[in-house]
Amino acid sequence: MFPIAARDLELGVLFSDITSYRDVLAALRKSEERLNTAIEVGRLATWDWNLLTDEVEWSDEHYRIEGYERGEVTPSYEAWADRLHPDDREAVEAAVRTAMETGEDYARDVRFVLPDGSIRWASARGRFFYDETGRAVRMVGAMLDTTQNHQWEAAQRTLVSELQHRTRNLIGVVQSIMTRTLRESTTLDDFAVLFRERMASLARVQGLLSRLKDGQRVAFDELLRMELAAHVDVGDPQRVRLHGPDNIWLRSTSVQLLALALHELATNAIKYGALAAAEGRLDVSWRVDREDDRQWLHMEWRESGVRLEVDPARVRGGGAGRELIERALPYQFGARASYAFTEDGIRCCVSLPISRLNA
């Protein structure tokens, strides 16, 4: 056996210590890489605030959330506070002070106002660290951009509110239709037929409204063709002639009532008017004019080629259509309307404000 010198033992221990140190450094580098990757992938905005020197370090995402370009500003408490929403600043800074004084985690949703005036939301969490005397010496934390979540929540609240509004309106319309139909019906069978037809018209327009995407409107020509197609072949030029521009957008609030008015006109034309006889013809024309600061839709419904053989006052359902056109539309939307029985059919004119010129 060869004797082992003390120097050899010291050298072996040294090699062992260096190897362990390198292993620790390698493990730390891997851990740091994993942390940086997680922060980058998770789009976390981090900060590290040295309260003794007042120096602050921000991650790239921190700059982005607050609307700064990297290098545009030196990270600081003041630079962070300057971008806080004015309505939130006092409460947010008070929450920071409370966290420092109590040692509790700082946790708060924060709004930042960007240079272009847009609002960015972030969910922030931070923690203070203290020296042996209990003095706060450091704060570290992270923020996550939650702007999209708040936008989704706001859109959801708007949709729910709109749904509730439409539901209330729909219930009111159904009640009104039921009351009117009861008043006009002489038998239960009469009521069943009229009520079912009017509910079908209401269902059609609700289906049309439900297919609209956010911000879209119903076009008058689409509404007219949909209602007529439920009763007659709108592609037959010998019976029906439609003339007017496409894509005249209606106010959403006016669509239901206008659809019911068109339904009453079409129903009476099928049962008693121009579309009840082979020689009858229906002409519907429309245009848009500007009056004052608004756009107006002007529609003319003209039936020809047939004589009305029944007393207009006794036409089943005719009273409802006339009431909708001459009373409800002017009352609800400031429309101008006329409804007349001419020698060879009904002539109805409706002028309806559809939008303001700057809308």
GROMACS .gro file of C-alpha atoms in nm:
model
  359
    1MET     CA    1   0.000   0.000   0.000
    2PHE     CA    2   0.109   0.354  -0.080
    3PRO     CA    3   0.096   0.604   0.196
    4ILE     CA    4  -0.143   0.903   0.145
    5ALA     CA    5   0.019   1.235   0.219
    6ALA     CA    6  -0.169   1.513   0.399
    7ARG     CA    7  -0.125   1.734   0.093
    8ASP     CA    8  -0.303   1.475  -0.121
    9LEU     CA    9  -0.590   1.468   0.126
   10GLU     CA   10  -0.615   1.846   0.116
   11LEU     CA   11  -0.615   1.846  -0.264
   12GLY     CA   12  -0.887   1.581  -0.275
   13VAL     CA   13  -1.105   1.779  -0.039
   14LEU     CA   14  -1.045   2.089  -0.251
   15PHE     CA   15  -1.149   1.910  -0.571
   16SER     CA   16  -1.456   1.778  -0.393
   17ASP     CA   17  -1.549   2.126  -0.267
   18ILE     CA   18  -1.507   2.279  -0.614
   19THR     CA   19  -1.720   2.006  -0.772
   20SER     CA   20  -1.997   2.057  -0.515
   21TYR     CA   21  -1.982   2.433  -0.568
   22ARG     CA   22  -2.011   2.391  -0.945
   23ASP     CA   23  -2.304   2.155  -0.899
   24VAL     CA   24  -2.477   2.410  -0.679
   25LEU     CA   25  -2.415   2.688  -0.934
   26ALA     CA   26  -2.547   2.469  -1.216
   27ALA     CA   27  -2.858   2.384  -1.014
   28LEU     CA   28  -2.910   2.753  -0.937
   29ARG     CA   29  -2.874   2.847  -1.304
   30LYS     CA   30  -3.128   2.583  -1.406
   31SER     CA   31  -3.364   2.696  -1.134
   32GLU     CA   32  -3.325   3.058  -1.245
   33GLU     CA   33  -3.383   2.961  -1.607
   34ARG     CA   34  -3.700   2.774  -1.514
   35LEU     CA   35  -3.821   3.071  -1.310
   36ASN     CA   36  -3.750   3.318  -1.590
   37THR     CA   37  -3.921   3.091  -1.842
   38ALA     CA   38  -4.228   3.059  -1.618
   39ILE     CA   39  -4.238   3.437  -1.571
   40GLU     CA   40  -4.204   3.496  -1.945
   41VAL     CA   41  -4.458   3.233  -2.051
   42GLY     CA   42  -4.701   3.337  -1.780
   43ARG     CA   43  -4.650   3.704  -1.874
   44LEU     CA   44  -4.591   3.800  -1.515
   45ALA     CA   45  -4.479   4.154  -1.444
   46THR     CA   46  -4.235   4.143  -1.152
   47TRP     CA   47  -4.081   4.414  -0.939
   48ASP     CA   48  -3.809   4.425  -0.673
   49TRP     CA   49  -3.802   4.741  -0.463
   50ASN     CA   50  -3.502   4.812  -0.236
   51LEU     CA   51  -3.644   5.048   0.025
   52LEU     CA   52  -3.299   5.135   0.163
   53THR     CA   53  -3.167   5.269  -0.169
   54ASP     CA   54  -3.508   5.334  -0.328
   55GLU     CA   55  -3.392   5.138  -0.634
   56VAL     CA   56  -3.651   4.936  -0.824
   57GLU     CA   57  -3.614   4.662  -1.085
   58TRP     CA   58  -3.896   4.583  -1.330
   59SER     CA   59  -3.936   4.295  -1.569
   60ASP     CA   60  -4.013   4.367  -1.936
   61GLU     CA   61  -4.380   4.281  -1.878
   62HIS     CA   62  -4.398   4.539  -1.600
   63TYR     CA   63  -4.300   4.811  -1.846
   64ARG     CA   64  -4.561   4.689  -2.096
   65ILE     CA   65  -4.851   4.676  -1.849
   66GLU     CA   66  -4.791   5.034  -1.742
   67GLY     CA   67  -4.747   5.153  -2.100
   68TYR     CA   68  -4.377   5.232  -2.084
   69GLU     CA   69  -4.111   5.142  -2.337
   70ARG     CA   70  -3.815   4.972  -2.177
   71GLY     CA   71  -3.555   5.241  -2.107
   72GLU     CA   72  -3.812   5.518  -2.138
   73VAL     CA   73  -3.821   5.569  -1.763
   74THR     CA   74  -3.614   5.468  -1.463
   75PRO     CA   75  -3.819   5.220  -1.260
   76SER     CA   76  -3.938   5.383  -0.939
   77TYR     CA   77  -4.231   5.404  -0.703
   78GLU     CA   78  -4.319   5.742  -0.856
   79ALA     CA   79  -4.316   5.608  -1.213
   80TRP     CA   80  -4.551   5.327  -1.103
   81ALA     CA   81  -4.781   5.564  -0.913
   82ASP     CA   82  -4.796   5.814  -1.202
   83ARG     CA   83  -4.978   5.559  -1.420
   84LEU     CA   84  -5.235   5.464  -1.155
   85HIS     CA   85  -5.594   5.557  -1.238
   86PRO     CA   86  -5.670   5.888  -1.057
   87ASP     CA   87  -5.983   5.738  -0.900
   88ASP     CA   88  -5.781   5.447  -0.756
   89ARG     CA   89  -5.452   5.604  -0.657
   90GLU     CA   90  -5.534   5.698  -0.298
   91ALA     CA   91  -5.678   5.355  -0.215
   92VAL     CA   92  -5.397   5.166  -0.391
   93GLU     CA   93  -5.121   5.358  -0.213
   94ALA     CA   94  -5.303   5.315   0.118
   95ALA     CA   95  -5.305   4.939   0.056
   96VAL     CA   96  -4.926   4.945   0.003
   97ARG     CA   97  -4.874   5.133   0.331
   98THR     CA   98  -5.104   4.893   0.518
   99ALA     CA   99  -4.912   4.592   0.385
  100MET     CA  100  -4.583   4.751   0.494
  101GLU     CA  101  -4.711   4.829   0.843
  102THR     CA  102  -4.883   4.498   0.910
  103GLY     CA  103  -4.659   4.255   0.726
  104GLU     CA  104  -4.956   4.117   0.537
  105ASP     CA  105  -4.935   4.045   0.165
  106TYR     CA  106  -5.028   4.328  -0.066
  107ALA     CA  107  -5.305   4.207  -0.299
  108ARG     CA  108  -5.514   4.434  -0.517
  109ASP     CA  109  -5.665   4.482  -0.861
  110VAL     CA  110  -5.508   4.792  -1.014
  111ARG     CA  111  -5.603   5.016  -1.306
  112PHE     CA  112  -5.338   5.197  -1.509
  113VAL     CA  113  -5.406   5.484  -1.748
  114LEU     CA  114  -5.187   5.456  -2.057
  115PRO     CA  115  -5.063   5.758  -2.258
  116ASP     CA  116  -5.334   5.704  -2.523
  117GLY     CA  117  -5.604   5.719  -2.255
  118SER     CA  118  -5.682   5.348  -2.258
  119ILE     CA  119  -5.723   5.154  -1.935
  120ARG     CA  120  -5.522   4.846  -1.843
  121TRP     CA  121  -5.613   4.623  -1.550
  122ALA     CA  122  -5.367   4.415  -1.347
  123SER     CA  123  -5.395   4.183  -1.050
  124ALA     CA  124  -5.101   4.263  -0.822
  125ARG     CA  125  -4.954   4.076  -0.525
  126GLY     CA  126  -4.648   4.171  -0.325
  127ARG     CA  127  -4.468   4.108   0.005
  128PHE     CA  128  -4.244   4.318   0.225
  129PHE     CA  129  -3.925   4.190   0.393
  130TYR     CA  130  -3.784   4.330   0.717
  131ASP     CA  131  -3.449   4.350   0.893
  132GLU     CA  132  -3.382   4.232   1.248
  133THR     CA  133  -3.521   4.558   1.387
  134GLY     CA  134  -3.852   4.515   1.205
  135ARG     CA  135  -3.781   4.784   0.948
  136ALA     CA  136  -3.912   4.718   0.596
  137VAL     CA  137  -3.613   4.692   0.366
  138ARG     CA  138  -3.744   4.526   0.052
  139MET     CA  139  -4.064   4.455  -0.140
  140VAL     CA  140  -4.102   4.204  -0.420
  141GLY     CA  141  -4.412   4.121  -0.614
  142ALA     CA  142  -4.575   4.035  -0.942
  143MET     CA  143  -4.866   4.157  -1.155
  144LEU     CA  144  -5.076   3.977  -1.414
  145ASP     CA  145  -5.253   4.165  -1.693
  146THR     CA  146  -5.626   4.104  -1.645
  147THR     CA  147  -5.755   4.363  -1.893
  148GLN     CA  148  -5.911   4.103  -2.120
  149ASN     CA  149  -6.088   3.938  -1.827
  150HIS     CA  150  -6.238   4.271  -1.721
  151GLN     CA  151  -6.344   4.342  -2.080
  152TRP     CA  152  -6.513   4.002  -2.098
  153GLU     CA  153  -6.687   4.064  -1.766
  154ALA     CA  154  -6.805   4.406  -1.881
  155ALA     CA  155  -6.931   4.258  -2.208
  156GLN     CA  156  -7.108   3.983  -2.015
  157ARG     CA  157  -7.276   4.237  -1.787
  158THR     CA  158  -7.388   4.433  -2.093
  159LEU     CA  159  -7.526   4.119  -2.256
  160VAL     CA  160  -7.713   4.017  -1.941
  161SER     CA  161  -7.855   4.366  -1.907
  162GLU     CA  162  -7.958   4.367  -2.272
  163LEU     CA  163  -8.114   4.021  -2.234
  164GLN     CA  164  -8.312   4.135  -1.930
  165HIS     CA  165  -8.426   4.445  -2.116
  166ARG     CA  166  -8.530   4.246  -2.422
  167THR     CA  167  -8.706   3.987  -2.206
  168ARG     CA  168  -8.908   4.256  -2.031
  169ASN     CA  169  -8.995   4.410  -2.365
  170LEU     CA  170  -9.085   4.072  -2.511
  171ILE     CA  171  -9.316   3.991  -2.222
  172GLY     CA  172  -9.483   4.329  -2.267
  173VAL     CA  173  -9.525   4.268  -2.640
  174VAL     CA  174  -9.677   3.923  -2.580
  175GLN     CA  175  -9.919   4.064  -2.324
  176SER     CA  176 -10.017   4.342  -2.562
  177ILE     CA  177 -10.070   4.096  -2.848
  178MET     CA  178 -10.278   3.869  -2.629
  179THR     CA  179 -10.498   4.158  -2.508
  180ARG     CA  180 -10.545   4.293  -2.860
  181THR     CA  181 -10.621   3.950  -3.002
  182LEU     CA  182 -10.877   3.879  -2.730
  183ARG     CA  183 -11.046   4.210  -2.806
  184GLU     CA  184 -11.067   4.133  -3.179
  185SER     CA  185 -11.172   3.768  -3.153
  186THR     CA  186 -11.533   3.657  -3.149
  187THR     CA  187 -11.462   3.291  -3.078
  188LEU     CA  188 -11.188   3.088  -2.915
  189ASP     CA  189 -11.094   2.952  -3.258
  190ASP     CA  190 -11.051   3.306  -3.388
  191PHE     CA  191 -10.825   3.385  -3.093
  192ALA     CA  192 -10.618   3.067  -3.140
  193VAL     CA  193 -10.555   3.136  -3.511
  194LEU     CA  194 -10.468   3.504  -3.473
  195PHE     CA  195 -10.257   3.455  -3.162
  196ARG     CA  196 -10.062   3.168  -3.317
  197GLU     CA  197  -9.989   3.370  -3.633
  198ARG     CA  198  -9.871   3.670  -3.435
  199MET     CA  199  -9.654   3.459  -3.208
  200ALA     CA  200  -9.497   3.300  -3.518
  201SER     CA  201  -9.413   3.648  -3.649
  202LEU     CA  202  -9.265   3.743  -3.313
  203ALA     CA  203  -9.061   3.421  -3.308
  204ARG     CA  204  -8.922   3.496  -3.654
  205VAL     CA  205  -8.800   3.840  -3.559
  206GLN     CA  206  -8.652   3.708  -3.232
  207GLY     CA  207  -8.461   3.448  -3.432
  208LEU     CA  208  -8.331   3.724  -3.657
  209LEU     CA  209  -8.220   3.936  -3.361
  210SER     CA  210  -8.054   3.642  -3.185
  211ARG     CA  211  -7.827   3.579  -3.485
  212LEU     CA  212  -7.682   3.929  -3.476
  213LYS     CA  213  -7.329   3.973  -3.353
  214ASP     CA  214  -7.230   4.250  -3.115
  215GLY     CA  215  -7.292   4.591  -3.270
  216GLN     CA  216  -7.484   4.459  -3.572
  217ARG     CA  217  -7.831   4.577  -3.675
  218VAL     CA  218  -8.121   4.438  -3.875
  219ALA     CA  219  -8.162   4.570  -4.230
  220PHE     CA  220  -8.512   4.678  -4.338
  221ASP     CA  221  -8.504   4.477  -4.662
  222GLU     CA  222  -8.406   4.163  -4.468
  223LEU     CA  223  -8.691   4.213  -4.222
  224LEU     CA  224  -8.943   4.281  -4.500
  225ARG     CA  225  -8.841   3.980  -4.710
  226MET     CA  226  -8.840   3.752  -4.406
  227GLU     CA  227  -9.196   3.847  -4.311
  228LEU     CA  228  -9.333   3.831  -4.667
  229ALA     CA  229  -9.159   3.497  -4.734
  230ALA     CA  230  -9.364   3.343  -4.452
  231HIS     CA  231  -9.679   3.416  -4.654
  232VAL     CA  232  -9.598   3.446  -5.025
  233ASP     CA  233  -9.331   3.377  -5.287
  234VAL     CA  234  -9.134   3.700  -5.287
  235GLY     CA  235  -8.953   3.587  -5.601
  236ASP     CA  236  -9.269   3.610  -5.814
  237PRO     CA  237  -9.255   3.952  -5.987
  238GLN     CA  238  -9.613   3.911  -6.110
  239ARG     CA  239  -9.742   3.914  -5.754
  240VAL     CA  240  -9.483   4.097  -5.547
  241ARG     CA  241  -9.250   4.379  -5.642
  242LEU     CA  242  -8.998   4.506  -5.389
  243HIS     CA  243  -8.796   4.815  -5.470
  244GLY     CA  244  -8.547   4.994  -5.247
  245PRO     CA  245  -8.185   4.999  -5.130
  246ASP     CA  246  -8.032   4.718  -4.926
  247ASN     CA  247  -7.868   4.756  -4.588
  248ILE     CA  248  -8.085   5.027  -4.438
  249TRP     CA  249  -8.011   4.955  -4.074
  250LEU     CA  250  -8.293   4.976  -3.822
  251ARG     CA  251  -8.276   5.062  -3.455
  252SER     CA  252  -8.291   4.739  -3.256
  253THR     CA  253  -8.569   4.884  -3.040
  254SER     CA  254  -8.795   4.936  -3.342
  255VAL     CA  255  -8.752   4.596  -3.509
  256GLN     CA  256  -9.015   4.401  -3.313
  257LEU     CA  257  -9.294   4.653  -3.358
  258LEU     CA  258  -9.214   4.713  -3.724
  259ALA     CA  259  -9.206   4.337  -3.788
  260LEU     CA  260  -9.551   4.296  -3.630
  261ALA     CA  261  -9.685   4.583  -3.842
  262LEU     CA  262  -9.547   4.417  -4.158
  263HIS     CA  263  -9.698   4.088  -4.044
  264GLU     CA  264 -10.044   4.246  -4.008
  265LEU     CA  265 -10.016   4.404  -4.353
  266ALA     CA  266  -9.905   4.077  -4.512
  267THR     CA  267 -10.170   3.870  -4.333
  268ASN     CA  268 -10.452   4.100  -4.444
  269ALA     CA  269 -10.315   4.107  -4.800
  270ILE     CA  270 -10.318   3.726  -4.809
  271LYS     CA  271 -10.667   3.691  -4.658
  272TYR     CA  272 -10.855   3.988  -4.799
  273GLY     CA  273 -10.632   4.206  -5.014
  274ALA     CA  274 -10.411   4.205  -5.319
  275LEU     CA  275 -10.260   3.862  -5.255
  276ALA     CA  276 -10.599   3.695  -5.208
  277ALA     CA  277 -10.681   3.708  -5.580
  278ALA     CA  278 -10.485   3.594  -5.886
  279GLU     CA  279 -10.489   3.940  -6.045
  280GLY     CA  280 -10.378   4.117  -5.730
  281ARG     CA  281 -10.036   4.273  -5.693
  282LEU     CA  282  -9.831   4.409  -5.404
  283ASP     CA  283  -9.574   4.685  -5.449
  284VAL     CA  284  -9.349   4.782  -5.161
  285SER     CA  285  -9.095   5.060  -5.210
  286TRP     CA  286  -8.866   5.234  -4.966
  287ARG     CA  287  -8.597   5.497  -4.955
  288VAL     CA  288  -8.392   5.696  -4.705
  289ASP     CA  289  -8.399   6.076  -4.672
  290ARG     CA  290  -8.229   6.317  -4.438
  291GLU     CA  291  -8.436   6.543  -4.221
  292ASP     CA  292  -8.282   6.776  -3.966
  293ASP     CA  293  -8.012   6.570  -3.793
  294ARG     CA  294  -8.163   6.227  -3.860
  295GLN     CA  295  -8.207   5.968  -4.130
  296TRP     CA  296  -8.564   5.863  -4.208
  297LEU     CA  297  -8.687   5.544  -4.370
  298HIS     CA  298  -8.987   5.604  -4.596
  299MET     CA  299  -9.188   5.294  -4.692
  300GLU     CA  300  -9.492   5.273  -4.916
  301TRP     CA  301  -9.707   4.957  -4.918
  302ARG     CA  302  -9.946   4.962  -5.214
  303GLU     CA  303 -10.191   4.689  -5.309
  304SER     CA  304 -10.362   4.688  -5.649
  305GLY     CA  305 -10.572   4.472  -5.879
  306VAL     CA  306 -10.843   4.372  -5.634
  307ARG     CA  307 -11.144   4.531  -5.472
  308LEU     CA  308 -11.197   4.490  -5.102
  309GLU     CA  309 -11.525   4.300  -5.077
  310VAL     CA  310 -11.568   4.321  -4.700
  311ASP     CA  311 -11.627   4.610  -4.470
  312PRO     CA  312 -11.279   4.732  -4.363
  313ALA     CA  313 -11.407   4.782  -4.010
  314ARG     CA  314 -11.494   4.414  -3.989
  315VAL     CA  315 -11.175   4.268  -4.135
  316ARG     CA  316 -11.046   4.025  -3.873
  317GLY     CA  317 -10.717   4.152  -3.742
  318GLY     CA  318 -10.725   4.463  -3.962
  319GLY     CA  319 -10.776   4.681  -3.660
  320ALA     CA  320 -10.457   4.555  -3.501
  321GLY     CA  321 -10.244   4.636  -3.805
  322ARG     CA  322 -10.390   4.980  -3.837
  323GLU     CA  323 -10.345   5.047  -3.466
  324LEU     CA  324  -9.980   4.941  -3.481
  325ILE     CA  325  -9.911   5.160  -3.781
  326GLU     CA  326 -10.114   5.471  -3.701
  327ARG     CA  327 -10.076   5.474  -3.323
  328ALA     CA  328  -9.802   5.252  -3.185
  329LEU     CA  329  -9.524   5.344  -3.432
  330PRO     CA  330  -9.580   5.722  -3.394
  331TYR     CA  331  -9.610   5.691  -3.017
  332GLN     CA  332  -9.304   5.472  -2.965
  333PHE     CA  333  -9.065   5.608  -3.229
  334GLY     CA  334  -9.201   5.940  -3.354
  335ALA     CA  335  -9.300   5.786  -3.688
  336ARG     CA  336  -9.543   5.938  -3.938
  337ALA     CA  337  -9.795   5.692  -4.077
  338SER     CA  338 -10.109   5.668  -4.286
  339TYR     CA  339 -10.332   5.371  -4.365
  340ALA     CA  340 -10.606   5.398  -4.627
  341PHE     CA  341 -10.845   5.170  -4.815
  342THR     CA  342 -10.835   5.277  -5.181
  343GLU     CA  343 -11.053   5.158  -5.467
  344ASP     CA  344 -10.830   4.865  -5.555
  345GLY     CA  345 -10.654   4.788  -5.228
  346ILE     CA  346 -10.473   4.914  -4.922
  347ARG     CA  347 -10.218   5.193  -4.935
  348CYS     CA  348  -9.997   5.235  -4.630
  349CYS     CA  349  -9.713   5.484  -4.584
  350VAL     CA  350  -9.471   5.485  -4.293
  351SER     CA  351  -9.187   5.729  -4.228
  352LEU     CA  352  -8.963   5.615  -3.943
  353PRO     CA  353  -8.649   5.779  -3.798
  354ILE     CA  354  -8.373   5.517  -3.804
  355SER     CA  355  -8.056   5.690  -3.688
  356ARG     CA  356  -7.883   6.019  -3.629
  357LEU     CA  357  -7.653   6.139  -3.903
  358ASN     CA  358  -7.345   6.123  -3.679
  359ALA     CA  359  -7.432   5.770  -3.551
   0.00000   0.00000   0.00000
